[in-house]
Short mmCIF file of C-alpha atoms and ligand atoms in Angstrom, two decimals:
data_model
loop_
_atom_site.label_atom_id
_atom_site.label_comp_id
_atom_site.label_asym_id
_atom_site.label_seq_id
_atom_site.Cartn_x
_atom_site.Cartn_y
_atom_site.Cartn_z
CA UNK Q 280 -26.37 -18.29 18.30
CA UNK Q 281 -28.79 -16.23 20.80
CA UNK Q 282 -26.79 -16.59 23.82
CA UNK Q 283 -23.43 -15.35 21.91
CA UNK Q 284 -25.67 -11.83 21.74
CA UNK Q 285 -25.61 -9.67 24.83
CA UNK Q 286 -27.39 -6.86 23.60
CA UNK Q 287 -30.03 -6.56 20.81
CA UNK Q 288 -29.95 -2.97 19.23
CA UNK Q 289 -32.80 -3.73 16.29
CA UNK Q 290 -35.80 -6.47 16.50
CA UNK Q 291 -36.79 -7.73 13.45
CA UNK Q 292 -40.12 -5.85 13.35
CA UNK Q 293 -38.37 -2.70 14.40
CA UNK Q 294 -36.11 -3.15 11.46
CA UNK Q 295 -39.16 -3.49 8.75
CA UNK Q 296 -40.97 -0.57 10.10
CA UNK Q 297 -37.90 1.34 9.09
CA UNK Q 298 -37.36 -0.53 5.65
CA UNK Q 299 -41.36 0.70 5.11
CA UNK Q 300 -40.20 4.33 5.42
CA UNK Q 301 -36.87 4.01 3.78
CA UNK Q 302 -38.88 1.99 0.86
CA UNK Q 303 -41.45 5.07 0.43
CA UNK Q 304 -39.00 7.35 0.46
CA UNK Q 305 -36.85 5.50 -2.72
CA UNK Q 306 -39.86 5.03 -4.46
CA UNK Q 307 -40.96 8.84 -4.59
CA UNK Q 308 -37.54 9.82 -5.43
CA UNK Q 309 -36.88 7.47 -8.29
CA UNK Q 310 -40.04 7.34 -9.97
CA UNK Q 311 -40.04 7.22 -13.89
CA UNK Q 312 -36.50 7.25 -13.43
CA UNK Q 313 -34.08 4.27 -14.90
CA UNK Q 314 -33.18 3.07 -11.38
CA UNK Q 315 -29.84 0.11 -11.01
CA UNK Q 316 -29.50 -0.88 -7.60
CA UNK Q 317 -26.18 -2.56 -6.57
CA UNK Q 318 -26.12 -4.54 -3.62
CA UNK Q 319 -22.67 -5.37 -2.12
CA UNK Q 320 -22.55 -8.60 -1.28
CA UNK Q 321 -22.24 -10.61 1.51
CA UNK Q 322 -23.59 -7.95 4.23
CA UNK Q 323 -26.16 -6.83 2.36
CA UNK Q 324 -28.30 -9.67 0.83
CA UNK Q 325 -31.12 -9.57 3.28
CA UNK Q 326 -30.99 -6.00 3.60
CA UNK Q 327 -31.68 -6.12 -0.14
CA UNK Q 328 -34.33 -8.85 -0.09
CA UNK Q 329 -36.36 -6.64 2.72
CA UNK Q 330 -35.75 -3.59 1.09
CA UNK Q 331 -36.50 -3.94 -2.43
CA UNK Q 332 -39.57 -5.84 -1.97
CA UNK Q 333 -41.24 -2.66 -0.56
CA UNK Q 334 -40.30 -0.68 -3.50
CA UNK Q 335 -42.76 -1.10 -6.58
CA UNK Q 336 -40.71 0.10 -9.24
CA UNK Q 337 -39.56 -1.36 -12.18
CA UNK Q 338 -35.70 -1.39 -11.47
CA UNK Q 339 -32.63 -3.43 -12.02
CA UNK Q 340 -30.70 -5.56 -9.56
CA UNK Q 341 -27.22 -6.09 -9.63
CA UNK Q 342 -25.24 -7.79 -7.13
CA UNK Q 343 -21.33 -7.12 -6.32
CA UNK Q 344 -19.11 -9.43 -4.62
CA UNK Q 345 -16.49 -7.05 -3.18
CA UNK Q 346 -13.73 -8.11 -0.66
CA UNK Q 347 -12.07 -5.02 1.19
CA UNK Q 348 -8.56 -5.59 2.79
CA UNK Q 349 -8.94 -3.12 5.58
CA UNK Q 350 -7.68 -3.91 9.20
CA UNK Q 351 -4.59 -5.47 7.69
CA UNK Q 352 -1.59 -3.42 6.58
CA UNK Q 353 -2.68 -3.30 2.68
CA UNK Q 354 -4.01 -0.03 1.06
CA UNK Q 355 -7.40 0.09 2.07
CA UNK Q 356 -8.46 -0.83 -1.41
CA UNK Q 357 -10.95 -3.24 -2.05
CA UNK Q 358 -10.96 -6.04 -4.97
CA UNK Q 359 -13.82 -7.03 -7.03
CA UNK Q 360 -14.29 -10.83 -7.42
CA UNK Q 361 -16.52 -10.49 -10.51
CA UNK Q 362 -15.05 -10.15 -14.24
CA UNK Q 363 -18.40 -8.48 -15.38
CA UNK Q 364 -20.04 -5.79 -13.69
CA UNK Q 365 -23.45 -4.72 -14.86
CA UNK Q 366 -23.66 -1.78 -17.66
CA UNK Q 367 -25.26 1.46 -15.91
CA UNK Q 368 -24.59 4.18 -18.74
CA UNK Q 369 -27.68 6.61 -18.53
CA UNK Q 370 -29.34 4.99 -15.82
CA UNK Q 371 -29.73 6.21 -11.95
CA UNK Q 372 -27.59 4.19 -9.61
CA UNK Q 373 -28.12 3.48 -6.15
CA UNK Q 374 -25.43 1.49 -4.23
CA UNK Q 375 -26.81 -0.64 -0.99
CA UNK Q 376 -24.73 -1.79 1.69
CA UNK Q 377 -25.02 -3.28 5.20
CA UNK Q 378 -23.08 -0.79 7.02
CA UNK Q 379 -21.12 2.39 6.47
CA UNK Q 380 -17.90 1.85 8.66
CA UNK Q 381 -14.88 4.08 7.71
CA UNK Q 382 -16.10 4.29 4.38
CA UNK Q 383 -13.50 2.62 2.35
CA UNK Q 384 -15.64 0.14 0.94
CA UNK Q 385 -17.84 2.70 -0.33
CA UNK Q 386 -15.10 5.36 -1.24
CA UNK Q 387 -13.68 2.50 -3.56
CA UNK Q 388 -16.97 1.55 -5.25
CA UNK Q 389 -18.09 5.08 -5.96
CA UNK Q 390 -14.25 5.98 -7.28
CA UNK Q 391 -14.72 2.80 -9.84
CA UNK Q 392 -17.93 3.84 -10.61
CA UNK Q 393 -16.73 7.71 -11.60
CA UNK Q 394 -14.29 6.30 -13.80
CA UNK Q 395 -16.27 3.52 -15.80
CA UNK Q 396 -19.81 4.42 -15.81
CA UNK Q 397 -21.72 7.23 -17.19
CA UNK Q 398 -24.43 7.20 -14.84
CA UNK Q 399 -27.19 9.79 -14.48
CA UNK Q 400 -26.60 9.50 -10.75
CA UNK Q 401 -25.05 7.70 -8.11
CA UNK Q 402 -26.49 7.78 -4.72
CA UNK Q 403 -25.62 5.22 -1.55
CA UNK Q 404 -28.29 3.54 0.74
CA UNK Q 405 -26.94 1.86 4.04
CA UNK Q 406 -28.76 -0.04 6.65
CA UNK Q 407 -26.81 0.83 9.34
CA UNK Q 408 -24.56 4.21 9.91
CA UNK Q 409 -21.90 3.89 12.92
CA UNK Q 410 -21.24 7.66 14.25
CA UNK Q 411 -17.57 7.97 13.61
CA UNK Q 412 -15.42 10.63 12.01
CA UNK Q 413 -14.94 9.98 8.35
CA UNK Q 414 -14.54 12.28 5.04
CA UNK Q 415 -18.02 13.91 3.90
CA UNK Q 416 -17.54 12.43 0.59
CA UNK Q 417 -18.38 8.81 1.70
CA UNK Q 418 -21.90 9.65 3.29
CA UNK Q 419 -24.88 7.72 2.66
CA UNK Q 420 -27.92 9.57 1.18
CA UNK Q 421 -30.32 7.23 2.97
CA UNK Q 422 -29.57 5.43 6.19
CA UNK Q 423 -31.52 3.23 8.09
CA UNK Q 424 -29.98 3.66 11.54
CA UNK Q 425 -27.27 5.76 12.94
CA UNK Q 426 -25.65 3.24 15.58
CA UNK Q 427 -22.68 3.89 18.11
CA UNK Q 428 -19.13 2.98 16.97
CA UNK Q 429 -19.82 -0.98 18.37
CA UNK Q 430 -19.37 -4.17 16.23
CA UNK Q 431 -22.51 -5.55 15.60
CA UNK Q 432 -23.82 -8.67 13.63
CA UNK Q 433 -26.87 -10.18 12.67
CA UNK Q 434 -29.52 -9.46 9.73
CA UNK Q 435 -26.89 -9.93 7.21
CA UNK Q 436 -23.76 -8.67 9.19
CA UNK Q 437 -21.22 -11.12 10.34
CA UNK Q 438 -18.26 -11.73 12.81
CA UNK Q 439 -15.99 -14.09 10.91
CA UNK Q 440 -19.18 -15.21 8.72
CA UNK Q 441 -21.19 -16.26 11.51
CA UNK Q 442 -24.35 -14.74 12.74
CA UNK Q 443 -25.31 -13.23 9.25
CA UNK Q 444 -28.92 -15.13 9.87
CA UNK Q 445 -29.90 -13.76 12.90
CA UNK Q 446 -33.18 -12.11 12.22
CA UNK Q 447 -32.05 -8.72 14.32
CA UNK Q 448 -29.21 -6.71 14.85
CA UNK Q 449 -26.92 -7.21 18.42
CA UNK Q 450 -24.23 -6.91 20.10
CA UNK Q 451 -21.61 -9.59 20.66
CA UNK Q 452 -20.77 -10.99 23.99
CA UNK Q 453 -16.82 -10.84 24.56
CA UNK Q 454 -16.90 -14.32 25.41
CA UNK Q 455 -18.36 -15.11 21.46
CA UNK Q 456 -16.01 -12.91 20.17
CA UNK Q 457 -13.07 -14.48 21.82
CA UNK Q 458 -14.23 -18.01 20.77
CA UNK Q 459 -14.52 -17.10 16.95
CA UNK Q 460 -11.66 -14.98 16.65
CA UNK Q 461 -9.10 -15.78 13.82
CA UNK Q 462 -6.41 -13.65 14.42
CA UNK Q 463 -3.29 -15.13 15.34
CA UNK Q 464 -3.12 -15.73 19.57
CA UNK Q 465 -0.74 -13.56 20.83
CA UNK Q 466 1.26 -14.10 24.39
CA UNK Q 467 0.19 -17.76 23.84
CA UNK Q 468 3.03 -20.04 25.21
CA UNK Q 469 5.01 -21.53 22.16
CA UNK Q 470 5.10 -25.47 22.69
CA UNK Q 471 8.37 -27.22 22.51
CA UNK Q 472 8.46 -30.01 20.23
CA UNK Q 473 11.60 -32.59 21.08
CA UNK Q 474 12.29 -34.75 18.71
CA UNK Q 475 12.28 -38.32 19.26
P1 LIG D 761 -15.96 0.07 6.10
O1 LIG D 761 -15.20 -0.18 4.32
O2 LIG D 761 -15.10 0.56 6.95
O3 LIG D 761 -17.36 1.38 5.52
O4 LIG D 761 -16.60 -1.30 6.13
C1 LIG D 761 -17.57 -1.96 5.41
C2 LIG D 761 -17.60 -3.38 5.76
O5 LIG D 761 -17.12 -3.87 7.10
C3 LIG D 761 -19.05 -3.65 5.83
O6 LIG D 761 -19.67 -3.90 4.48
C4 LIG D 761 -19.35 -4.52 6.60
O7 LIG D 761 -18.90 -6.05 5.78
C5 LIG D 761 -18.03 -4.62 7.25
N1 LIG D 761 -18.27 -3.90 8.68
C6 LIG D 761 -18.10 -2.92 9.33
N2 LIG D 761 -18.56 -2.87 10.51
C7 LIG D 761 -19.02 -3.77 10.95
C8 LIG D 761 -19.85 -4.73 12.33
O8 LIG D 761 -20.29 -3.75 13.25
N3 LIG D 761 -20.27 -5.82 11.91
C9 LIG D 761 -20.13 -6.41 11.32
N4 LIG D 761 -19.45 -6.08 9.56
C10 LIG D 761 -19.14 -4.74 9.87
MG1 LIG D 762 -18.07 -8.70 7.10
#
């Protein structure tokens, strides 16, 4: 897998040092409060595990598995794959996600919580935030790293479900992107099958 990475953006040690800082901020802000952390799977599973082990508070954790349809012609909505979501009435909620890109995922999760919740507060913590224009409404309250608008993998982030287990965050080679591309080929020669 390493040979598929053209550039490492953040080594594991750099990520973990930044998580120490994020965890200190969260510990200070949520001390004495009833906190539920909602991690958005699959991308945030490593981030969640490393971050929350650094937060010595009696928090509760729930994992939401959502699928987004962005990049297709669909509405930009997301689907919740679970039927039962945690009861967060009367609790402070912190959403953890791997990366803030267009913000469609977080916008929908926020809307869902606003409609069903009774939460005392709702904040968002992301490991990565891409530098792109997006509505202010979907910005994050806690950010690990601001990154350029590039497609990155590793430390939980995937390309067509690969590379999540890389311990660092990096940029794929063009060759690896082509090799694992699942989109229908365009311009490929059509095979003519002549029966008989
Ligand atoms: P958004 O809804 O556009 O903000 O995208 C959120 C989701 O898209 C993230 O939780 C990731 O799963 C995925 N995503 C966006 N950018 C990247 C990337 O650079 N690498 C891997 N996954 C990404
Ligand atoms: Mg993904």
